[in-house]
PDB file of C-alpha atoms in Angstrom:
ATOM      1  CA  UNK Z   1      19.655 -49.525  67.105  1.00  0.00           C
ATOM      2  CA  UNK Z   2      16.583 -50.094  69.261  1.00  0.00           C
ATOM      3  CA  UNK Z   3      14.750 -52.832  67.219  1.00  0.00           C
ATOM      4  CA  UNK Z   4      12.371 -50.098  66.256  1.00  0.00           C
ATOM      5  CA  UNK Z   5      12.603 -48.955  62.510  1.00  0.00           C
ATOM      6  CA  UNK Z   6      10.080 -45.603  61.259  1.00  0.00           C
ATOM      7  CA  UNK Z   7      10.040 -44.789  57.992  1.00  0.00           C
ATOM      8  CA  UNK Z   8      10.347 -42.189  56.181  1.00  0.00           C
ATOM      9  CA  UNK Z   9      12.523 -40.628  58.109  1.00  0.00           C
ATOM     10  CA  UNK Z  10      11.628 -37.016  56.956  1.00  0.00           C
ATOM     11  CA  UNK Z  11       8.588 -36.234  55.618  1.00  0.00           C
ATOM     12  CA  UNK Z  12       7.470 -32.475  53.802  1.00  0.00           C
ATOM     13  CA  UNK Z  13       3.342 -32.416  52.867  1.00  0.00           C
ATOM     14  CA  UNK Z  14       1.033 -29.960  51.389  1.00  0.00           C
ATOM     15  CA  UNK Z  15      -2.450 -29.568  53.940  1.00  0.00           C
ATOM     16  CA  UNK Z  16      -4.081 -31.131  51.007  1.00  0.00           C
ATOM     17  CA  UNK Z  17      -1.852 -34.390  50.688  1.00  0.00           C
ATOM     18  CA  UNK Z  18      -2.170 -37.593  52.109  1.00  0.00           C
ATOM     19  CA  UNK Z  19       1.117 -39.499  53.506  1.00  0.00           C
ATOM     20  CA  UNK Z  20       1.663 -42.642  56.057  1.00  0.00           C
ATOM     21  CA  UNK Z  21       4.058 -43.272  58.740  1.00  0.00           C
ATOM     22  CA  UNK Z  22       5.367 -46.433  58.712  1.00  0.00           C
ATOM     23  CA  UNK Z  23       6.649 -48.113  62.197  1.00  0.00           C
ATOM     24  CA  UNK Z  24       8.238 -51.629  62.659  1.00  0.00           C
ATOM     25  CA  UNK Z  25       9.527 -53.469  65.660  1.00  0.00           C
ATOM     26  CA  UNK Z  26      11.449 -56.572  65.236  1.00  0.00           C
ATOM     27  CA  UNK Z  27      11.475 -57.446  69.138  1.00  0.00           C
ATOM     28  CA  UNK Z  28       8.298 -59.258  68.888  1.00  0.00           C
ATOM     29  CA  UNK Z  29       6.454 -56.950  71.194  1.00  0.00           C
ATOM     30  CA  UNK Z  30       2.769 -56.331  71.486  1.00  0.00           C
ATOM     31  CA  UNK Z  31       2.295 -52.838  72.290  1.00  0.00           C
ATOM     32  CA  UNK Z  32       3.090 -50.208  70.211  1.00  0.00           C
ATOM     33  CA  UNK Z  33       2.743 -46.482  70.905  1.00  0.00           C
ATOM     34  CA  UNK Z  34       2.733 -43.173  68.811  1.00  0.00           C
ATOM     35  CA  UNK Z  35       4.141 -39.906  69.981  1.00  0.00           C
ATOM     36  CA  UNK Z  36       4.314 -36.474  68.958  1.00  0.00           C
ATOM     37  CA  UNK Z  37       7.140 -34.337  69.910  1.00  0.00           C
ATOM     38  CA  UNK Z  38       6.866 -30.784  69.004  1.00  0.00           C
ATOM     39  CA  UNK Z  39       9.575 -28.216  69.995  1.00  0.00           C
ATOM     40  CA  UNK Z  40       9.509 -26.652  73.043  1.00  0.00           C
ATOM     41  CA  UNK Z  41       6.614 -29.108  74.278  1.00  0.00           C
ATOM     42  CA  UNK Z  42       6.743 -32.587  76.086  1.00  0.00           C
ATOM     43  CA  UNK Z  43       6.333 -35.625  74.633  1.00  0.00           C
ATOM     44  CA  UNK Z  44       2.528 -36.412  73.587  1.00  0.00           C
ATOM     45  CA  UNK Z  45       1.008 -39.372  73.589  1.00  0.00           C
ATOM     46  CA  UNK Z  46      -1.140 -40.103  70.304  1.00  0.00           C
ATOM     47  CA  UNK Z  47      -2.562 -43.761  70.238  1.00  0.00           C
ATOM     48  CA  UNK Z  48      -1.653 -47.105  71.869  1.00  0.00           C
ATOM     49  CA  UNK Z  49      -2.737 -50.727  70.214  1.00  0.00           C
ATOM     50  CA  UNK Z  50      -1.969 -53.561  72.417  1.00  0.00           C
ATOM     51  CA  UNK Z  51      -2.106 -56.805  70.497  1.00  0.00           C
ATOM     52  CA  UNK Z  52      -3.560 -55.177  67.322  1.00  0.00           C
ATOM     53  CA  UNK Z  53      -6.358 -53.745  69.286  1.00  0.00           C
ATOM     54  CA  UNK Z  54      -6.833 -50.243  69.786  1.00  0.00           C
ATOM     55  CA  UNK Z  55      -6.710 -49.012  73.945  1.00  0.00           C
ATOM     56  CA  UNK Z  56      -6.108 -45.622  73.725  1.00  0.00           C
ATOM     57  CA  UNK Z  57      -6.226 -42.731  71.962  1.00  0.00           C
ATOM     58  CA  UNK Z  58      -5.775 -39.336  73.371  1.00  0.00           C
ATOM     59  CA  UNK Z  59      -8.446 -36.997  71.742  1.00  0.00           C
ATOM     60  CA  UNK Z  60      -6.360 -36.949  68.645  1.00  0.00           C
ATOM     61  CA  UNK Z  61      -7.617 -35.058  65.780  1.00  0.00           C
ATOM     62  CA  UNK Z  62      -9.777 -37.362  63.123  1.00  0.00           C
ATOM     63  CA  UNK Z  63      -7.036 -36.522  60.398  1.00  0.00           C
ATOM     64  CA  UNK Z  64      -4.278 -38.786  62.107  1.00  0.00           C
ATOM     65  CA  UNK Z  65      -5.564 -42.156  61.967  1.00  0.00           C
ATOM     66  CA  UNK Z  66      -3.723 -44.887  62.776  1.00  0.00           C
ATOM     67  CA  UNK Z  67      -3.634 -48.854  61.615  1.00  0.00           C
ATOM     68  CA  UNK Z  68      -2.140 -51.783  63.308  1.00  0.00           C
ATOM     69  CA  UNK Z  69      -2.492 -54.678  61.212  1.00  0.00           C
ATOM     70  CA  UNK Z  70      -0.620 -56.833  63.084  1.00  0.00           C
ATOM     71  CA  UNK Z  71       1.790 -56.746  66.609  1.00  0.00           C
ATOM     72  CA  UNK Z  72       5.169 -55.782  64.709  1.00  0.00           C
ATOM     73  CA  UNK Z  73       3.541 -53.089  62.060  1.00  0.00           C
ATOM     74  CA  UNK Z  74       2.048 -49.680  63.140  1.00  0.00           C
ATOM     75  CA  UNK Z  75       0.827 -47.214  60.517  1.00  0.00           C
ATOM     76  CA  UNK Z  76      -0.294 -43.546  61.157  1.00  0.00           C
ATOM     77  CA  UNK Z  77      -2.406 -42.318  58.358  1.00  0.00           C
ATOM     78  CA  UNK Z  78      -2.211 -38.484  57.698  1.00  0.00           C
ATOM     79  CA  UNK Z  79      -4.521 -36.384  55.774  1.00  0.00           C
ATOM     80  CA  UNK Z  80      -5.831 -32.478  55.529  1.00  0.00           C
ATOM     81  CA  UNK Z  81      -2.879 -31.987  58.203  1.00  0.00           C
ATOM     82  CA  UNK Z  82      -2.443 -28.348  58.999  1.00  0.00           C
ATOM     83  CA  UNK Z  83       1.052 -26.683  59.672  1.00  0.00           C
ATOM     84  CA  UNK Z  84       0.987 -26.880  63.580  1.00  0.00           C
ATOM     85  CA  UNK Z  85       1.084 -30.393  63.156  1.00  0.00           C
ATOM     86  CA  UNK Z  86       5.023 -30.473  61.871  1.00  0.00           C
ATOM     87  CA  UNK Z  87       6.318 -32.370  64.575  1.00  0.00           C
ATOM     88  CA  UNK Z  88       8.858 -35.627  65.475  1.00  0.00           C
ATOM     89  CA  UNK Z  89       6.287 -38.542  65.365  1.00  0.00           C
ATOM     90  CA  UNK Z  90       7.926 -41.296  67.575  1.00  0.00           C
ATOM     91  CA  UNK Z  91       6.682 -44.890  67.731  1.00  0.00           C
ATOM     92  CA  UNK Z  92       7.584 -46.714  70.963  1.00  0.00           C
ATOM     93  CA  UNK Z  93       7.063 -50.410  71.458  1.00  0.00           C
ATOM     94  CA  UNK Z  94       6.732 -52.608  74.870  1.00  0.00           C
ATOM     95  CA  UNK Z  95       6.445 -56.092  75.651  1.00  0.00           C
ATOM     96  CA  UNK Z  96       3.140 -56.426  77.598  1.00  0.00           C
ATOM     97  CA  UNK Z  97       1.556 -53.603  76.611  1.00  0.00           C
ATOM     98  CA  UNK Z  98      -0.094 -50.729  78.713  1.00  0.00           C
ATOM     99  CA  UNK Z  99      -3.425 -52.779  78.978  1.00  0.00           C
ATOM    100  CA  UNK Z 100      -1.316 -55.136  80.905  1.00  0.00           C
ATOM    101  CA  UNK Z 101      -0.020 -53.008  82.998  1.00  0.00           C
ATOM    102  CA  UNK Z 102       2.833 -54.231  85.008  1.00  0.00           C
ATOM    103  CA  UNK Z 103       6.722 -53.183  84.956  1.00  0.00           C
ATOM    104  CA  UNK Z 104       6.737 -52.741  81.077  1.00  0.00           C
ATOM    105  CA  UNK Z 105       9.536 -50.921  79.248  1.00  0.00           C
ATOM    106  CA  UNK Z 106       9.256 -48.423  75.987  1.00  0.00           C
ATOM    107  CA  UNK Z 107      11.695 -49.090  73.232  1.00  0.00           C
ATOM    108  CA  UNK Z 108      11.758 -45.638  70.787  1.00  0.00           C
ATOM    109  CA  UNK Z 109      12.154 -45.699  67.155  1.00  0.00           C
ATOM    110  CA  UNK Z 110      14.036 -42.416  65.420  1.00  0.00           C
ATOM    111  CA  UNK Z 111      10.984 -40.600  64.701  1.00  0.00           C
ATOM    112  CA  UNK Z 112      10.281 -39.522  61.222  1.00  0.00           C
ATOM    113  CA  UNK Z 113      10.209 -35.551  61.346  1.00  0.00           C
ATOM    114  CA  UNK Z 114       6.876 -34.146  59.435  1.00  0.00           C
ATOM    115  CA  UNK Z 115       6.856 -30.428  58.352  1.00  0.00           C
ATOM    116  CA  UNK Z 116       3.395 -29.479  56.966  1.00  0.00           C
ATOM    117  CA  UNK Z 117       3.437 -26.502  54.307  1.00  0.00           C
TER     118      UNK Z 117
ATOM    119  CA  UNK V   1      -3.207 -37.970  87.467  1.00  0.00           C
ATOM    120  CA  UNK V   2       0.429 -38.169  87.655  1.00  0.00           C
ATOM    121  CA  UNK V   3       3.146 -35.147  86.330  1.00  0.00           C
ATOM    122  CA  UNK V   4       6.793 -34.370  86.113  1.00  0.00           C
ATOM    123  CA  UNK V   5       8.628 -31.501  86.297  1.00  0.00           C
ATOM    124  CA  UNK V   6      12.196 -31.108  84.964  1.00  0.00           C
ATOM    125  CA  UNK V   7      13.148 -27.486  86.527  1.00  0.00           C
ATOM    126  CA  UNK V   8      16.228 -26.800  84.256  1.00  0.00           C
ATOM    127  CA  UNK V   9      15.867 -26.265  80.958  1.00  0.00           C
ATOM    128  CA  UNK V  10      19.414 -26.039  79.899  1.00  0.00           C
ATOM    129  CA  UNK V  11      22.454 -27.042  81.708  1.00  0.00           C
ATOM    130  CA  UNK V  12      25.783 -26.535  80.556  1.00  0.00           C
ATOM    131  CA  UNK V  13      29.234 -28.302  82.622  1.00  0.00           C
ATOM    132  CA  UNK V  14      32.928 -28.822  81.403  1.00  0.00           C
ATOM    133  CA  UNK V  15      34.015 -32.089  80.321  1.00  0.00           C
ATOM    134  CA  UNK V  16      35.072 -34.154  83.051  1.00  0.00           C
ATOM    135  CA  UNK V  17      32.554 -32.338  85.761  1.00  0.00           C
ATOM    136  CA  UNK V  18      29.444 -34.319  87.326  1.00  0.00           C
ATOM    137  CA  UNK V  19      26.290 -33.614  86.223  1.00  0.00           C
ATOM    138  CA  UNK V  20      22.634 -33.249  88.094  1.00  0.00           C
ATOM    139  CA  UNK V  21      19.749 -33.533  86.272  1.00  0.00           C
ATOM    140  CA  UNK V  22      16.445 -32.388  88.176  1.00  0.00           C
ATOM    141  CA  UNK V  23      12.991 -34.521  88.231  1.00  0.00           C
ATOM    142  CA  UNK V  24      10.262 -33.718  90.410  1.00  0.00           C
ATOM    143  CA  UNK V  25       7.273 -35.832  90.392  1.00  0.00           C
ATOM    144  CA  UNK V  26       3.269 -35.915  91.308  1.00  0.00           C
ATOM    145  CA  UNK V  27       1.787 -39.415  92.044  1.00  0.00           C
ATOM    146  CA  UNK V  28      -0.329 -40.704  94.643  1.00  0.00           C
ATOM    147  CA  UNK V  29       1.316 -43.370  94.943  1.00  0.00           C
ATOM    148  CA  UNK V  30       5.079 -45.048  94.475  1.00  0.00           C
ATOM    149  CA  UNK V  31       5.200 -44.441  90.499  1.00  0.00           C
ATOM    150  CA  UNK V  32       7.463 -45.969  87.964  1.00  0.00           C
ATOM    151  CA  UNK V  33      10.055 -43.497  86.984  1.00  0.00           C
ATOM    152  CA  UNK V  34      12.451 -43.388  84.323  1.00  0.00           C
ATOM    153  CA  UNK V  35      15.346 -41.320  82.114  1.00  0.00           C
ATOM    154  CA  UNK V  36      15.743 -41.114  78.825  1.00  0.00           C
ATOM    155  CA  UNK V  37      18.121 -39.276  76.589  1.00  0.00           C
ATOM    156  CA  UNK V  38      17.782 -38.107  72.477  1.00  0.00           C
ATOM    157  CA  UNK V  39      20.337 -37.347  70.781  1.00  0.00           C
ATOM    158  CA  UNK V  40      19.605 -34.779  67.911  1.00  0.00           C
ATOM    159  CA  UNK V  41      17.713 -36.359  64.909  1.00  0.00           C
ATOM    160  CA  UNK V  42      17.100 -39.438  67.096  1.00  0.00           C
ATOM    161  CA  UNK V  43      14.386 -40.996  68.721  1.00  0.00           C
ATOM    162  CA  UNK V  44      14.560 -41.572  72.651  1.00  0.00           C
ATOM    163  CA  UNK V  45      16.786 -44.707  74.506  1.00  0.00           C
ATOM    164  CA  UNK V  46      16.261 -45.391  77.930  1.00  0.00           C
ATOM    165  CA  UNK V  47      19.008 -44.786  80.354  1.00  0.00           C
ATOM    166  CA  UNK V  48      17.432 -46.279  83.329  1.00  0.00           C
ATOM    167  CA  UNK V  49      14.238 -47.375  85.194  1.00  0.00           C
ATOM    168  CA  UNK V  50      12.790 -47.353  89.014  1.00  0.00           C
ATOM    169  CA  UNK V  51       9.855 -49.895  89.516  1.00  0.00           C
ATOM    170  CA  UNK V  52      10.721 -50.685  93.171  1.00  0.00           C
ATOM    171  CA  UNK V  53      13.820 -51.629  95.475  1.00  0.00           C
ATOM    172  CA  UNK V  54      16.825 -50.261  95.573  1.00  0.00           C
ATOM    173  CA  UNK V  55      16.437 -46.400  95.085  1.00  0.00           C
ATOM    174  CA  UNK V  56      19.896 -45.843  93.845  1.00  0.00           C
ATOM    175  CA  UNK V  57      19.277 -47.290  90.166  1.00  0.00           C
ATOM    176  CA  UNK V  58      22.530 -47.712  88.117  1.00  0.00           C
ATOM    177  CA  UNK V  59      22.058 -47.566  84.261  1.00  0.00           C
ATOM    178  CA  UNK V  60      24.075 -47.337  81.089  1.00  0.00           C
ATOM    179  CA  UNK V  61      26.814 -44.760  79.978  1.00  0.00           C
ATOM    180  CA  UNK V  62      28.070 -44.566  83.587  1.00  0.00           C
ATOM    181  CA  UNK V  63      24.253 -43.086  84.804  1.00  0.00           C
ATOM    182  CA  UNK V  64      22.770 -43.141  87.254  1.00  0.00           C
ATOM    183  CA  UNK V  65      19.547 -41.753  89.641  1.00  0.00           C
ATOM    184  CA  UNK V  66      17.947 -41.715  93.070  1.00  0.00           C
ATOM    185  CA  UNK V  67      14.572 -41.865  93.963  1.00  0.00           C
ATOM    186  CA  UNK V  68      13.785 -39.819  96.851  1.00  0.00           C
ATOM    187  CA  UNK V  69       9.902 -40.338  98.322  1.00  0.00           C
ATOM    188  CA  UNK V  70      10.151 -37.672 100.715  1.00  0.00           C
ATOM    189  CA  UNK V  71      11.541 -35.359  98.657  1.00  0.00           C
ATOM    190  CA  UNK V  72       9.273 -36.645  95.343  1.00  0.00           C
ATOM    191  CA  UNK V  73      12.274 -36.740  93.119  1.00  0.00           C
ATOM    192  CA  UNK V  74      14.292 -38.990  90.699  1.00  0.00           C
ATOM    193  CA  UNK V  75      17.562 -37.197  90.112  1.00  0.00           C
ATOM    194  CA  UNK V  76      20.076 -38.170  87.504  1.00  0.00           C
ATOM    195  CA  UNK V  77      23.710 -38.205  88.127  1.00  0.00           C
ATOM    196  CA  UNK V  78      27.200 -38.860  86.165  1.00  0.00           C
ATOM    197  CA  UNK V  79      30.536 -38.072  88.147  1.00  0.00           C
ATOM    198  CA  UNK V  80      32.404 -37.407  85.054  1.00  0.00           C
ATOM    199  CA  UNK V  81      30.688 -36.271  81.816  1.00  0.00           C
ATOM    200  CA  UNK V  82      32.115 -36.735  78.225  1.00  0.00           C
ATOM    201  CA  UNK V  83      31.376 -34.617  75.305  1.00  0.00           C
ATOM    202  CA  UNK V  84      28.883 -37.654  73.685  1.00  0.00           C
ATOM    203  CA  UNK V  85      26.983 -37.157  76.851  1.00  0.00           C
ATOM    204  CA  UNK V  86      25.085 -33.844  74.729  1.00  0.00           C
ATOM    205  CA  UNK V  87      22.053 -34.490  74.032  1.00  0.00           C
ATOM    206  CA  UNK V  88      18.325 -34.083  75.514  1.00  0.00           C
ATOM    207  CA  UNK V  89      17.055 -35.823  78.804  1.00  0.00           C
ATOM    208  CA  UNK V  90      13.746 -36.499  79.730  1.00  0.00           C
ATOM    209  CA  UNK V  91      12.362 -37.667  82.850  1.00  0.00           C
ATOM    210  CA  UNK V  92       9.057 -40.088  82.771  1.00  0.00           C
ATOM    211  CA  UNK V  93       6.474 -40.830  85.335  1.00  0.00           C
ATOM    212  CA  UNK V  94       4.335 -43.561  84.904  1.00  0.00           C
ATOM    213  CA  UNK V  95       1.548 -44.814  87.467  1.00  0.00           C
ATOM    214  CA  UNK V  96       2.985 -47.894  89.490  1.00  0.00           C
ATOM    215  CA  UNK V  97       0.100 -49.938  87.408  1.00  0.00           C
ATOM    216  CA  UNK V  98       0.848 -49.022  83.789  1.00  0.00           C
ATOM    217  CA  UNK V  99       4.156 -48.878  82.891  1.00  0.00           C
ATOM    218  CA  UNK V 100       2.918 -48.165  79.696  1.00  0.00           C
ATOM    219  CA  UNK V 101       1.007 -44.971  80.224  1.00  0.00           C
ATOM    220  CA  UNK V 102       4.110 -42.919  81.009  1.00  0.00           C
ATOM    221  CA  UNK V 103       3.920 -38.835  80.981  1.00  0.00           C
ATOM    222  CA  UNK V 104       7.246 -37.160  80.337  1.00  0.00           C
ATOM    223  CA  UNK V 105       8.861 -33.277  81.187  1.00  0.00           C
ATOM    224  CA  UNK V 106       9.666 -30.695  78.938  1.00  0.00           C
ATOM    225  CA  UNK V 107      13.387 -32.261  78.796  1.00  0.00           C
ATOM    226  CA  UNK V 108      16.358 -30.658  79.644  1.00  0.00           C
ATOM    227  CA  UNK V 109      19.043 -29.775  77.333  1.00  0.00           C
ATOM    228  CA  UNK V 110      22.991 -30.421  78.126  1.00  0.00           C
ATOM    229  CA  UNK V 111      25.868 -28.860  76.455  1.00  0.00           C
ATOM    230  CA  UNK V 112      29.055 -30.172  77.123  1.00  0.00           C
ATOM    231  CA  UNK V 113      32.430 -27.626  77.313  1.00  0.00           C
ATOM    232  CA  UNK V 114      35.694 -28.861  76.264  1.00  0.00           C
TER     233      UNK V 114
END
């Protein structure tokens, strides 16, 4: 147990449906991170917010969008999702954040594991 | 830019061997470095972390790694391995700024004989 809750924890949608990821640190970091882990590729890095704000976002496709209403809650919004998108989708949190740079340290949740019909 | 390069994609040893996990990195610099291990179904815990110092870096479940500049790696070691120690590893390179902004390898995969 990391401190770092996703939910669901599996997740089956149609190309047309629309579905959140829900992510939840109870560490009281204020960086959070999503990931994309699709087999037989590395790790991908989607989107970082860094006290609620936005600071990166790695030419991700318009139909994930994510939401970070505040430091402990980090949503990723799906919609029109095609099937090479069924992946893990990891959230990570960190203390400082990446915009702070400094020795910071990622704390994984379990990934909720999307398969796209 | 920095990059990582885990060379073995699969390693299998008996329980009670050591294990050596490969990392190769590319930075300009002295990165950040870092292991990781997934079980199946899981996300990913950190096993242990280089930021400076000491380049023998001890870490949890008996782990542990070496960072060698000249030879641009951060191996990963265990003298004896258990059966729980099957899983997925992944090495991380982060830029000695941004711990944050870490790129990982492709992750090796370790089965465990009885």
């Amino acid at each position: 147990e990391t401190g770092v809750t996703q939910t669901p924890r599996h997740l089956v949608m149609g190309m047309t449906n629309k579905k959140s990821l829900k992510c939840e640190q109870h560490l009281g970091h204020n960086a959070m991170y999503w990931y994309k882990q699709s087999a037989k590729k590395p790790l991908e890095l989607m989107f970082v917010y860094n006290f609620k704000e936005q600071t990166e976002n790695n030419s991700v496709p318009s139909r994930f969008s994510p939401e970070c209403p505040n430091s402990s809650h980090l949503f990723l919004h799906l919609h029109t999702l095609q099937p090479e998108d069924s992946a893990l989708y990891l959230c990570a949190s960190s203390p400082a954040g990446s915009g702070g740079g400094g020795r910071d340290t990622q704390y994984f949740g379990p990934g909720t594991r999307l398969t796209v019909l | 830019a920095q990059s990582v390069t885990q060379p073995d994609i699969h390693i299998t040893v008996s329980e009670g061997a050591s294990l050596e996990l490969r990392c190769n990195y590319s930075y300009g610099a002295t990165p950040y470095l870092f292991w990781y291990v997934q079980s199946p179904g899981q996300g990913l815990q950190l096993l242990l972390k280089y930021f400076s110092g000491d380049t023998l870096v001890q870490g949890i479940k008996g782990f542990e790694a070496e960072f060698k500049r000249s030879q641009s790696s951060f191996n990963l070691r265990k003298p004896s391995v258990h059966w729980s120690d099957a899983a997925e590893y992944f090495c991380a390179v982060a830029p000695n700024t941004n711990a944050g902004k870490s790129t990982f390898g492709d992750g090796t995969t370790l089965t465990v004989k009885p």
